[in-house]
mmCIF file of C-alpha atoms (C1' of nucleotides) in Angstrom:
data_model
loop_
_atom_site.group_PDB
_atom_site.id
_atom_site.type_symbol
_atom_site.label_atom_id
_atom_site.label_comp_id
_atom_site.label_asym_id
_atom_site.label_seq_id
_atom_site.Cartn_x
_atom_site.Cartn_y
_atom_site.Cartn_z
ATOM 1 C CA MET U 1 128.614 147.872 93.082
ATOM 2 C CA ALA U 2 124.869 148.693 94.242
ATOM 3 C CA ARG U 3 123.723 145.505 92.672
ATOM 4 C CA LYS U 4 126.037 143.394 94.684
ATOM 5 C CA GLN U 5 124.720 145.395 97.682
ATOM 6 C CA LEU U 6 121.126 144.540 96.929
ATOM 7 C CA ALA U 7 122.399 140.946 96.570
ATOM 8 C CA VAL U 8 124.008 141.012 100.113
ATOM 9 C CA ALA U 9 121.169 142.472 101.772
ATOM 10 C CA ASP U 10 118.885 139.942 100.254
ATOM 11 C CA GLN U 11 120.437 136.884 101.289
ATOM 12 C CA PRO U 12 118.548 135.875 104.580
ATOM 13 C CA LEU U 13 115.805 136.166 102.233
ATOM 14 C CA ARG U 14 116.698 133.398 100.030
ATOM 15 C CA LEU U 15 114.626 130.591 99.848
ATOM 16 C CA ASP U 16 118.437 128.305 99.986
ATOM 17 C CA ASN U 17 119.446 129.648 102.969
ATOM 18 C CA GLN U 18 116.599 129.162 105.167
ATOM 19 C CA ILE U 19 117.412 125.719 107.362
ATOM 20 C CA CYS U 20 113.560 126.081 108.193
ATOM 21 C CA PHE U 21 112.755 125.565 104.181
ATOM 22 C CA ALA U 22 115.144 123.018 104.620
ATOM 23 C CA ILE U 23 113.455 121.473 107.405
ATOM 24 C CA TYR U 24 110.033 121.616 106.159
ATOM 25 C CA SER U 25 111.222 119.997 102.696
ATOM 26 C CA ALA U 26 112.843 117.415 104.642
ATOM 27 C CA ALA U 27 109.773 116.340 106.276
ATOM 28 C CA HIS U 28 107.792 116.080 102.984
ATOM 29 C CA ALA U 29 110.312 114.077 101.757
ATOM 30 C CA PHE U 30 110.645 111.594 104.590
ATOM 31 C CA ASN U 31 106.606 111.375 103.949
ATOM 32 C CA ARG U 32 107.061 110.053 100.452
ATOM 33 C CA VAL U 33 109.385 107.801 101.394
ATOM 34 C CA TYR U 34 107.158 106.155 104.402
ATOM 35 C CA LYS U 35 103.726 106.162 102.424
ATOM 36 C CA PRO U 36 104.133 103.295 100.285
ATOM 37 C CA LEU U 37 105.684 101.682 103.154
ATOM 38 C CA LEU U 38 102.617 102.293 105.461
ATOM 39 C CA ASP U 39 100.193 102.218 102.891
ATOM 40 C CA ARG U 40 100.871 98.354 103.417
ATOM 41 C CA LEU U 41 100.126 98.640 107.393
ATOM 42 C CA GLY U 42 96.905 100.904 106.766
ATOM 43 C CA LEU U 43 98.519 103.737 108.397
ATOM 44 C CA THR U 44 99.203 107.163 107.798
ATOM 45 C CA TYR U 45 102.548 108.909 108.893
ATOM 46 C CA PRO U 46 100.767 110.767 111.748
ATOM 47 C CA GLN U 47 98.997 107.427 112.700
ATOM 48 C CA TYR U 48 102.096 105.820 112.882
ATOM 49 C CA LEU U 49 103.803 108.014 115.201
ATOM 50 C CA VAL U 50 101.002 107.849 117.323
ATOM 51 C CA MET U 51 101.186 103.431 117.189
ATOM 52 C CA LEU U 52 104.802 104.203 117.969
ATOM 53 C CA VAL U 53 103.923 105.896 121.133
ATOM 54 C CA LEU U 54 101.841 102.819 122.238
ATOM 55 C CA TRP U 55 103.824 100.375 121.186
ATOM 56 C CA GLU U 56 106.185 101.887 123.623
ATOM 57 C CA LYS U 57 103.526 101.811 126.636
ATOM 58 C CA ASP U 58 99.592 102.103 126.132
ATOM 59 C CA GLY U 59 96.414 102.958 128.191
ATOM 60 C CA VAL U 60 97.648 106.340 128.480
ATOM 61 C CA PRO U 61 95.745 109.670 128.454
ATOM 62 C CA VAL U 62 95.280 111.989 125.087
ATOM 63 C CA LYS U 63 97.608 114.285 126.776
ATOM 64 C CA ASP U 64 100.529 112.053 127.197
ATOM 65 C CA ILE U 65 100.123 111.489 123.548
ATOM 66 C CA GLY U 66 100.004 114.826 122.421
ATOM 67 C CA GLU U 67 102.644 115.806 124.668
ATOM 68 C CA ARG U 68 105.341 113.161 123.160
ATOM 69 C CA LEU U 69 104.194 114.243 119.773
ATOM 70 C CA PHE U 70 103.320 117.527 120.348
ATOM 71 C CA LEU U 71 100.125 117.557 119.104
ATOM 72 C CA ASP U 72 96.622 118.645 120.701
ATOM 73 C CA SER U 73 93.435 117.391 120.975
ATOM 74 C CA GLY U 74 92.459 119.180 117.664
ATOM 75 C CA THR U 75 94.853 116.982 115.886
ATOM 76 C CA LEU U 76 94.531 113.911 117.747
ATOM 77 C CA THR U 77 91.019 113.275 118.652
ATOM 78 C CA PRO U 78 89.851 112.663 114.981
ATOM 79 C CA LEU U 79 92.691 110.842 114.325
ATOM 80 C CA LEU U 80 92.218 108.508 117.348
ATOM 81 C CA LYS U 81 88.733 108.148 116.086
ATOM 82 C CA ARG U 82 89.923 106.813 112.932
ATOM 83 C CA LEU U 83 92.627 104.612 114.189
ATOM 84 C CA GLU U 84 89.451 103.107 116.471
ATOM 85 C CA ALA U 85 87.684 102.772 113.405
ATOM 86 C CA ALA U 86 90.530 100.805 112.209
ATOM 87 C CA GLN U 87 90.154 98.517 115.256
ATOM 88 C CA PHE U 88 93.724 99.573 116.454
ATOM 89 C CA ILE U 89 92.943 100.891 119.135
ATOM 90 C CA LYS U 90 90.174 101.194 121.663
ATOM 91 C CA ARG U 91 89.207 104.516 123.484
ATOM 92 C CA THR U 92 87.671 104.324 127.249
ATOM 93 C CA ARG U 93 87.275 107.233 129.437
ATOM 94 C CA SER U 94 88.800 106.629 132.675
ATOM 95 C CA LYS U 95 87.189 105.417 135.707
ATOM 96 C CA GLU U 96 89.689 107.619 137.947
ATOM 97 C CA ASP U 97 89.336 110.928 136.468
ATOM 98 C CA GLU U 98 86.618 111.206 133.855
ATOM 99 C CA ARG U 99 87.791 114.001 131.914
ATOM 100 C CA GLN U 100 90.397 111.641 130.674
ATOM 101 C CA VAL U 101 89.904 109.226 127.409
ATOM 102 C CA LEU U 102 92.793 106.408 127.958
ATOM 103 C CA ILE U 103 93.861 105.061 124.673
ATOM 104 C CA ALA U 104 94.982 101.029 124.510
ATOM 105 C CA LEU U 105 95.907 98.924 121.945
ATOM 106 C CA THR U 106 93.661 96.335 120.265
ATOM 107 C CA PRO U 107 95.036 92.583 119.098
ATOM 108 C CA PRO U 108 95.530 93.701 115.781
ATOM 109 C CA GLY U 109 97.074 96.693 116.982
ATOM 110 C CA GLN U 110 99.697 94.793 118.914
ATOM 111 C CA ALA U 111 99.870 92.402 115.677
ATOM 112 C CA LEU U 112 100.915 95.308 113.658
ATOM 113 C CA LYS U 113 103.992 96.194 115.728
ATOM 114 C CA GLU U 114 105.482 93.164 113.951
ATOM 115 C CA LYS U 115 104.678 94.249 110.522
ATOM 116 C CA ALA U 116 106.074 97.632 111.042
ATOM 117 C CA ARG U 117 109.365 96.450 112.265
ATOM 118 C CA ALA U 118 110.370 96.161 108.259
ATOM 119 C CA VAL U 119 109.953 100.126 108.239
ATOM 120 C CA PRO U 120 113.032 101.667 109.651
ATOM 121 C CA GLN U 121 115.438 99.660 107.748
ATOM 122 C CA GLN U 122 113.733 100.306 104.440
ATOM 123 C CA VAL U 123 113.707 104.363 105.504
ATOM 124 C CA LEU U 124 117.534 103.710 106.286
ATOM 125 C CA VAL U 125 118.061 102.174 102.597
ATOM 126 C CA ALA U 126 116.357 105.137 100.987
ATOM 127 C CA SER U 127 118.419 107.710 103.435
ATOM 128 C CA ALA U 128 121.562 106.062 101.844
ATOM 129 C CA CYS U 129 123.074 107.184 105.018
ATOM 130 C CA SER U 130 125.096 105.178 108.057
ATOM 131 C CA ILE U 131 122.812 104.957 111.416
ATOM 132 C CA PRO U 132 126.145 107.173 113.645
ATOM 133 C CA GLU U 133 125.219 109.696 110.478
ATOM 134 C CA LEU U 134 121.885 109.841 111.223
ATOM 135 C CA SER U 135 121.975 109.429 114.725
ATOM 136 C CA ALA U 136 124.352 112.624 114.830
ATOM 137 C CA MET U 137 122.173 114.362 112.616
ATOM 138 C CA LYS U 138 118.677 113.826 114.625
ATOM 139 C CA ASN U 139 120.669 114.612 118.033
ATOM 140 C CA GLU U 140 121.452 118.428 116.196
ATOM 141 C CA ILE U 141 117.899 118.473 115.110
ATOM 142 C CA VAL U 142 116.178 117.720 118.519
ATOM 143 C CA ALA U 143 118.562 120.226 120.328
ATOM 144 C CA LEU U 144 117.329 123.162 118.027
ATOM 145 C CA ARG U 145 114.110 121.469 118.056
ATOM 146 C CA ASP U 146 114.169 121.784 122.188
ATOM 147 C CA ARG U 147 115.369 125.710 121.734
ATOM 148 C CA LEU U 148 113.131 126.917 119.441
ATOM 149 C CA ASN U 149 110.059 125.351 121.735
ATOM 150 C CA ALA U 150 111.946 127.384 124.741
ATOM 151 C CA ALA U 151 112.094 130.027 122.895
ATOM 152 C CA VAL U 152 108.135 130.121 121.681
ATOM 153 C CA GLY U 153 106.656 128.431 125.151
ATOM 154 C CA GLU U 154 108.047 131.079 127.939
ATOM 155 C CA MET A 1 117.800 88.426 129.709
ATOM 156 C CA ALA A 2 114.972 87.507 127.327
ATOM 157 C CA ARG A 3 113.582 91.161 128.129
ATOM 158 C CA LYS A 4 116.661 92.660 126.943
ATOM 159 C CA GLN A 5 116.326 91.363 123.906
ATOM 160 C CA LEU A 6 112.862 92.770 123.368
ATOM 161 C CA ALA A 7 114.268 96.084 124.021
ATOM 162 C CA VAL A 8 117.253 95.663 121.671
ATOM 163 C CA ALA A 9 114.775 94.393 118.771
ATOM 164 C CA ASP A 10 112.376 97.638 120.042
ATOM 165 C CA GLN A 11 115.062 99.754 119.628
ATOM 166 C CA PRO A 12 114.334 100.764 115.559
ATOM 167 C CA LEU A 13 110.824 101.720 116.465
ATOM 168 C CA ARG A 14 111.373 103.709 119.250
ATOM 169 C CA LEU A 15 110.141 107.363 118.720
ATOM 170 C CA ASP A 16 113.347 109.160 120.488
ATOM 171 C CA ASN A 17 115.552 107.150 117.939
ATOM 172 C CA GLN A 18 113.779 108.101 114.594
ATOM 173 C CA ILE A 19 115.079 111.319 112.796
ATOM 174 C CA CYS A 20 112.177 111.616 110.794
ATOM 175 C CA PHE A 21 110.593 112.840 113.665
ATOM 176 C CA ALA A 22 113.289 114.778 114.883
ATOM 177 C CA ILE A 23 112.645 116.974 111.729
ATOM 178 C CA TYR A 24 108.513 116.416 111.610
ATOM 179 C CA SER A 25 108.806 117.935 115.257
ATOM 180 C CA ALA A 26 111.448 120.255 114.383
ATOM 181 C CA ALA A 27 109.338 121.590 111.144
ATOM 182 C CA HIS A 28 106.440 122.746 113.485
ATOM 183 C CA ALA A 29 108.545 123.765 116.465
ATOM 184 C CA PHE A 30 109.320 126.184 113.389
ATOM 185 C CA ASN A 31 105.794 126.939 112.149
ATOM 186 C CA ARG A 32 105.370 128.554 115.865
ATOM 187 C CA VAL A 33 107.812 130.604 115.947
ATOM 188 C CA TYR A 34 107.265 131.777 112.837
ATOM 189 C CA LYS A 35 103.389 131.898 113.592
ATOM 190 C CA PRO A 36 103.764 135.311 114.968
ATOM 191 C CA LEU A 37 106.031 137.012 113.076
ATOM 192 C CA LEU A 38 103.870 136.266 109.483
ATOM 193 C CA ASP A 39 100.994 137.187 111.472
ATOM 194 C CA ARG A 40 102.197 140.634 111.111
ATOM 195 C CA LEU A 41 102.823 140.317 107.668
ATOM 196 C CA GLY A 42 99.190 138.659 106.936
ATOM 197 C CA LEU A 43 101.034 135.650 105.679
ATOM 198 C CA THR A 44 100.973 131.542 106.483
ATOM 199 C CA TYR A 45 104.432 129.899 106.592
ATOM 200 C CA PRO A 46 103.549 128.045 103.444
ATOM 201 C CA GLN A 47 102.671 131.254 101.980
ATOM 202 C CA TYR A 48 105.852 132.973 102.781
ATOM 203 C CA LEU A 49 108.142 130.394 101.185
ATOM 204 C CA VAL A 50 105.717 131.229 98.027
ATOM 205 C CA MET A 51 106.658 135.106 98.180
ATOM 206 C CA LEU A 52 110.443 134.134 99.358
ATOM 207 C CA VAL A 53 110.406 132.629 95.733
ATOM 208 C CA LEU A 54 108.735 135.574 94.115
ATOM 209 C CA TRP A 55 110.882 137.721 96.006
ATOM 210 C CA GLU A 56 113.799 136.334 94.007
ATOM 211 C CA LYS A 57 111.790 136.032 90.453
ATOM 212 C CA ASP A 58 108.696 136.508 89.681
ATOM 213 C CA GLY A 59 106.307 136.546 86.550
ATOM 214 C CA VAL A 60 106.837 132.479 86.735
ATOM 215 C CA PRO A 61 104.401 129.648 86.164
ATOM 216 C CA VAL A 62 102.495 128.047 89.188
ATOM 217 C CA LYS A 63 104.788 124.496 88.183
ATOM 218 C CA ASP A 64 108.368 126.315 88.823
ATOM 219 C CA ILE A 65 107.004 127.425 92.078
ATOM 220 C CA GLY A 66 105.908 123.929 92.834
ATOM 221 C CA GLU A 67 109.311 122.620 91.708
ATOM 222 C CA ARG A 68 111.136 124.838 94.087
ATOM 223 C CA LEU A 69 108.920 124.073 97.122
ATOM 224 C CA PHE A 70 108.373 120.211 96.040
ATOM 225 C CA LEU A 71 104.642 121.216 96.092
ATOM 226 C CA ASP A 72 102.023 120.722 93.513
ATOM 227 C CA SER A 73 99.139 122.421 91.540
ATOM 228 C CA GLY A 74 96.406 120.844 94.441
ATOM 229 C CA THR A 75 98.244 122.516 97.204
ATOM 230 C CA LEU A 76 99.765 126.000 95.149
ATOM 231 C CA THR A 77 96.421 126.834 93.493
ATOM 232 C CA PRO A 78 93.650 127.261 96.465
ATOM 233 C CA LEU A 79 96.852 129.131 98.110
ATOM 234 C CA LEU A 80 97.774 131.131 95.363
ATOM 235 C CA LYS A 81 94.191 132.054 95.195
ATOM 236 C CA ARG A 82 94.678 133.350 98.706
ATOM 237 C CA LEU A 83 97.387 135.605 98.225
ATOM 238 C CA GLU A 84 95.519 136.699 94.922
ATOM 239 C CA ALA A 85 92.954 137.700 97.261
ATOM 240 C CA ALA A 86 95.061 139.289 99.911
ATOM 241 C CA GLN A 87 96.485 141.537 96.490
ATOM 242 C CA PHE A 88 100.033 140.420 96.975
ATOM 243 C CA ILE A 89 99.877 138.624 93.909
ATOM 244 C CA LYS A 90 98.432 138.544 90.110
ATOM 245 C CA ARG A 91 97.729 135.467 88.389
ATOM 246 C CA THR A 92 97.085 135.563 84.687
ATOM 247 C CA ARG A 93 96.925 132.938 81.692
ATOM 248 C CA SER A 94 100.441 133.266 79.781
ATOM 249 C CA LYS A 95 99.985 134.544 76.232
ATOM 250 C CA GLU A 96 102.787 132.435 74.699
ATOM 251 C CA ASP A 97 100.989 128.925 76.187
ATOM 252 C CA GLU A 98 97.630 129.164 77.661
ATOM 253 C CA ARG A 99 97.859 126.468 80.020
ATOM 254 C CA GLN A 100 100.431 128.109 82.310
ATOM 255 C CA VAL A 101 99.274 130.786 84.860
ATOM 256 C CA LEU A 102 101.582 133.417 85.500
ATOM 257 C CA ILE A 103 101.946 134.521 89.084
ATOM 258 C CA ALA A 104 103.429 138.375 89.422
ATOM 259 C CA LEU A 105 103.597 140.236 92.533
ATOM 260 C CA THR A 106 101.553 143.491 93.135
ATOM 261 C CA PRO A 107 102.929 146.763 94.349
ATOM 262 C CA PRO A 108 101.609 145.454 97.875
ATOM 263 C CA GLY A 109 103.502 142.392 97.360
ATOM 264 C CA GLN A 110 106.708 144.011 96.169
ATOM 265 C CA ALA A 111 106.251 146.043 99.144
ATOM 266 C CA LEU A 112 106.017 143.082 101.861
ATOM 267 C CA LYS A 113 109.407 142.240 101.145
ATOM 268 C CA GLU A 114 110.729 145.092 103.095
ATOM 269 C CA LYS A 115 108.558 143.912 105.993
ATOM 270 C CA ALA A 116 109.624 140.408 105.603
ATOM 271 C CA ARG A 117 113.470 141.460 106.126
ATOM 272 C CA ALA A 118 113.270 141.435 110.253
ATOM 273 C CA VAL A 119 111.803 137.695 110.154
ATOM 274 C CA PRO A 120 114.844 135.769 109.174
ATOM 275 C CA GLN A 121 117.034 137.615 112.566
ATOM 276 C CA GLN A 122 114.010 137.053 114.426
ATOM 277 C CA VAL A 123 114.037 132.967 113.842
ATOM 278 C CA LEU A 124 118.023 132.933 114.377
ATOM 279 C CA VAL A 125 117.555 134.250 117.447
ATOM 280 C CA ALA A 126 114.595 131.861 118.572
ATOM 281 C CA SER A 127 117.128 129.283 117.882
ATOM 282 C CA ALA A 128 120.245 129.870 119.564
ATOM 283 C CA CYS A 129 122.459 128.896 117.282
ATOM 284 C CA SER A 130 125.445 130.636 114.745
ATOM 285 C CA ILE A 131 124.945 131.049 111.501
ATOM 286 C CA PRO A 132 127.526 128.945 110.537
ATOM 287 C CA GLU A 133 126.362 126.168 112.843
ATOM 288 C CA LEU A 134 122.703 126.516 111.275
ATOM 289 C CA SER A 135 124.548 126.520 107.429
ATOM 290 C CA ALA A 136 125.994 123.392 108.467
ATOM 291 C CA MET A 137 123.172 121.518 109.699
ATOM 292 C CA LYS A 138 120.961 123.149 106.535
ATOM 293 C CA ASN A 139 123.480 121.703 104.000
ATOM 294 C CA GLU A 140 123.375 118.641 106.111
ATOM 295 C CA ILE A 141 119.645 118.310 105.876
ATOM 296 C CA VAL A 142 119.405 119.286 102.156
ATOM 297 C CA ALA A 143 121.650 116.615 101.125
ATOM 298 C CA LEU A 144 119.671 114.219 103.353
ATOM 299 C CA ARG A 145 116.591 115.555 101.320
ATOM 300 C CA ASP A 146 117.587 115.180 98.117
ATOM 301 C CA ARG A 147 118.762 111.470 98.515
ATOM 302 C CA LEU A 148 115.434 110.755 100.113
ATOM 303 C CA ASN A 149 113.747 112.364 97.282
ATOM 304 C CA ALA A 150 116.262 110.341 94.968
ATOM 305 C CA ALA A 151 115.422 107.057 96.406
ATOM 306 C CA VAL A 152 111.559 107.773 95.827
ATOM 307 C CA GLY A 153 111.761 109.703 92.406
ATOM 308 C CA GLU A 154 113.437 106.972 90.109
ATOM 309 C "C1'" DG R 1 80.620 123.223 151.283
ATOM 310 C "C1'" DC R 2 80.852 126.182 147.919
ATOM 311 C "C1'" DA R 3 82.132 129.701 144.170
ATOM 312 C "C1'" DC R 4 86.271 129.839 141.673
ATOM 313 C "C1'" DA R 5 89.577 128.452 138.355
ATOM 314 C "C1'" DT R 6 91.764 124.787 135.959
ATOM 315 C "C1'" DT R 7 92.390 120.587 133.127
ATOM 316 C "C1'" DC R 8 90.862 117.413 129.312
ATOM 317 C "C1'" DA R 9 88.407 116.040 125.437
ATOM 318 C "C1'" DA R 10 85.790 117.835 121.709
ATOM 319 C "C1'" DT R 11 84.434 120.669 118.365
ATOM 320 C "C1'" DT R 12 84.592 124.217 114.995
ATOM 321 C "C1'" DG R 13 86.898 126.836 111.376
ATOM 322 C "C1'" DC R 14 90.338 127.719 108.045
ATOM 323 C "C1'" DG R 15 94.312 126.532 105.477
ATOM 324 C "C1'" DA R 16 97.540 123.690 104.078
ATOM 325 C "C1'" DA R 17 99.155 118.612 101.649
ATOM 326 C "C1'" DC R 18 98.351 114.852 98.566
ATOM 327 C "C1'" DA R 19 96.090 111.420 95.610
ATOM 328 C "C1'" DA R 20 93.672 110.939 91.473
ATOM 329 C "C1'" DT R 21 90.927 112.735 88.085
ATOM 330 C "C1'" DT R 22 89.423 116.571 84.717
ATOM 331 C "C1'" DA R 23 89.693 119.942 80.929
ATOM 332 C "C1'" DA R 24 92.209 122.722 78.261
ATOM 333 C "C1'" DA R 25 96.432 123.683 75.510
ATOM 334 C "C1'" DT R 26 100.202 122.013 73.377
ATOM 335 C "C1'" DG R 27 103.788 119.094 71.080
ATOM 336 C "C1'" DT R 28 104.936 114.667 68.573
ATOM 337 C "C1'" DG R 29 104.607 110.958 64.705
ATOM 338 C "C1'" DA R 30 102.865 108.848 60.374
ATOM 339 C "C1'" DT C 1 97.047 117.006 58.647
ATOM 340 C "C1'" DC C 2 94.949 114.565 62.449
ATOM 341 C "C1'" DA C 3 94.922 110.781 65.813
ATOM 342 C "C1'" DC C 4 97.746 110.498 70.112
ATOM 343 C "C1'" DA C 5 100.421 111.642 73.993
ATOM 344 C "C1'" DT C 6 102.528 115.101 77.308
ATOM 345 C "C1'" DT C 7 101.781 118.885 79.393
ATOM 346 C "C1'" DT C 8 99.714 122.607 83.042
ATOM 347 C "C1'" DA C 9 95.972 124.141 86.445
ATOM 348 C "C1'" DA C 10 92.335 123.209 88.461
ATOM 349 C "C1'" DT C 11 89.052 120.312 90.967
ATOM 350 C "C1'" DT C 12 87.420 116.865 94.375
ATOM 351 C "C1'" DG C 13 87.765 114.461 98.655
ATOM 352 C "C1'" DT C 14 90.772 112.863 102.691
ATOM 353 C "C1'" DT C 15 94.027 113.599 106.434
ATOM 354 C "C1'" DC C 16 96.568 116.804 109.007
ATOM 355 C "C1'" DG C 17 97.181 120.613 112.091
ATOM 356 C "C1'" DC C 18 96.341 124.627 114.925
ATOM 357 C "C1'" DA C 19 93.283 128.526 117.162
ATOM 358 C "C1'" DA C 20 89.629 129.244 119.523
ATOM 359 C "C1'" DT C 21 85.379 127.607 121.998
ATOM 360 C "C1'" DT C 22 82.784 124.961 124.885
ATOM 361 C "C1'" DG C 23 81.580 121.429 128.071
ATOM 362 C "C1'" DA C 24 82.519 118.603 131.604
ATOM 363 C "C1'" DA C 25 85.072 116.984 135.531
ATOM 364 C "C1'" DT C 26 88.146 117.974 139.081
ATOM 365 C "C1'" DG C 27 91.033 120.626 142.340
ATOM 366 C "C1'" DT C 28 91.497 125.248 145.379
ATOM 367 C "C1'" DG C 29 90.557 128.439 148.786
ATOM 368 C "C1'" DC C 30 88.284 130.976 151.534
#
DNA sequence: GCACATTCAATTGCGAACAATTAAATGTGA
DNA sequence: TCACATTTAATTGTTCGCAATTGAATGTGC
């Protein structure tokens, strides 16, 4: 009985009961799936995320990319310098507001989008999941993320 | 029309359609929630995960912790050294197999478990979610993670 | 116009995360 | 037994991720 009481009290601390660990470990699992695919493009996963943002719209300041990806300049500045060294982007100070650095795609950076189109399909296969299932999970996770950010943000 | 065709072809590359980004950004959101709570315990989030494993069962080799958390020695060795420096654990070579380093909790490491009991409840509040909802999501995410790992592992 | 606060990116320092390699201990087959 | 493979941690080097600080540019209230 005492034994069982203890086990019950320990439930909230059990690793397998933690949704945060599920998400943490799933993020690593995705990273492992993406790695060989992105190696061919010459991108890391966070660099791929930045490129996704830029393929939607480039010529944007660092801050906008950071807000989109929930990353700050401490992460983005060196990452963007590596993307510039790889010739995928160009960083230029804004004329209108010299505090801002605008990020634009180079022709190779634009061209990389075509090579990247193969990636999502291969990840989909690895997930062994249907698009509607993934979409539903995605919406739940985004809603959870936004509530967590709201709880911290205020 | 041509405009719309392009937009359709771009859908798989849109950031907001990517479940991997949902998970990636949710992991960071969790980290932001945990940070102030774990600061009081003197732990980082990955260190907290290691302690969760050890609170369930200690005296285990590094490899076991790694398999549980999907981490390798390159990550764990320095992390465990920091936990040892903080007096929460003790690292000792196994007598039976000198390749193994066994990780045991110190009394302060054991005692920390009691302080940690407050953490899950506070994260639950921040999630603004019911336990059954979180549990259902957790199971879906774990299943997805395991399929991803299986796709890479083979 | 001028002190003051705010915004934006860069920098520094620390802690993961992982690939690749190394070294020591152990296991195995001939 | 002895060559060889395997297992286990540790190490090295690169890339995130973030807190805290800095410095320049811009906005503001008086």
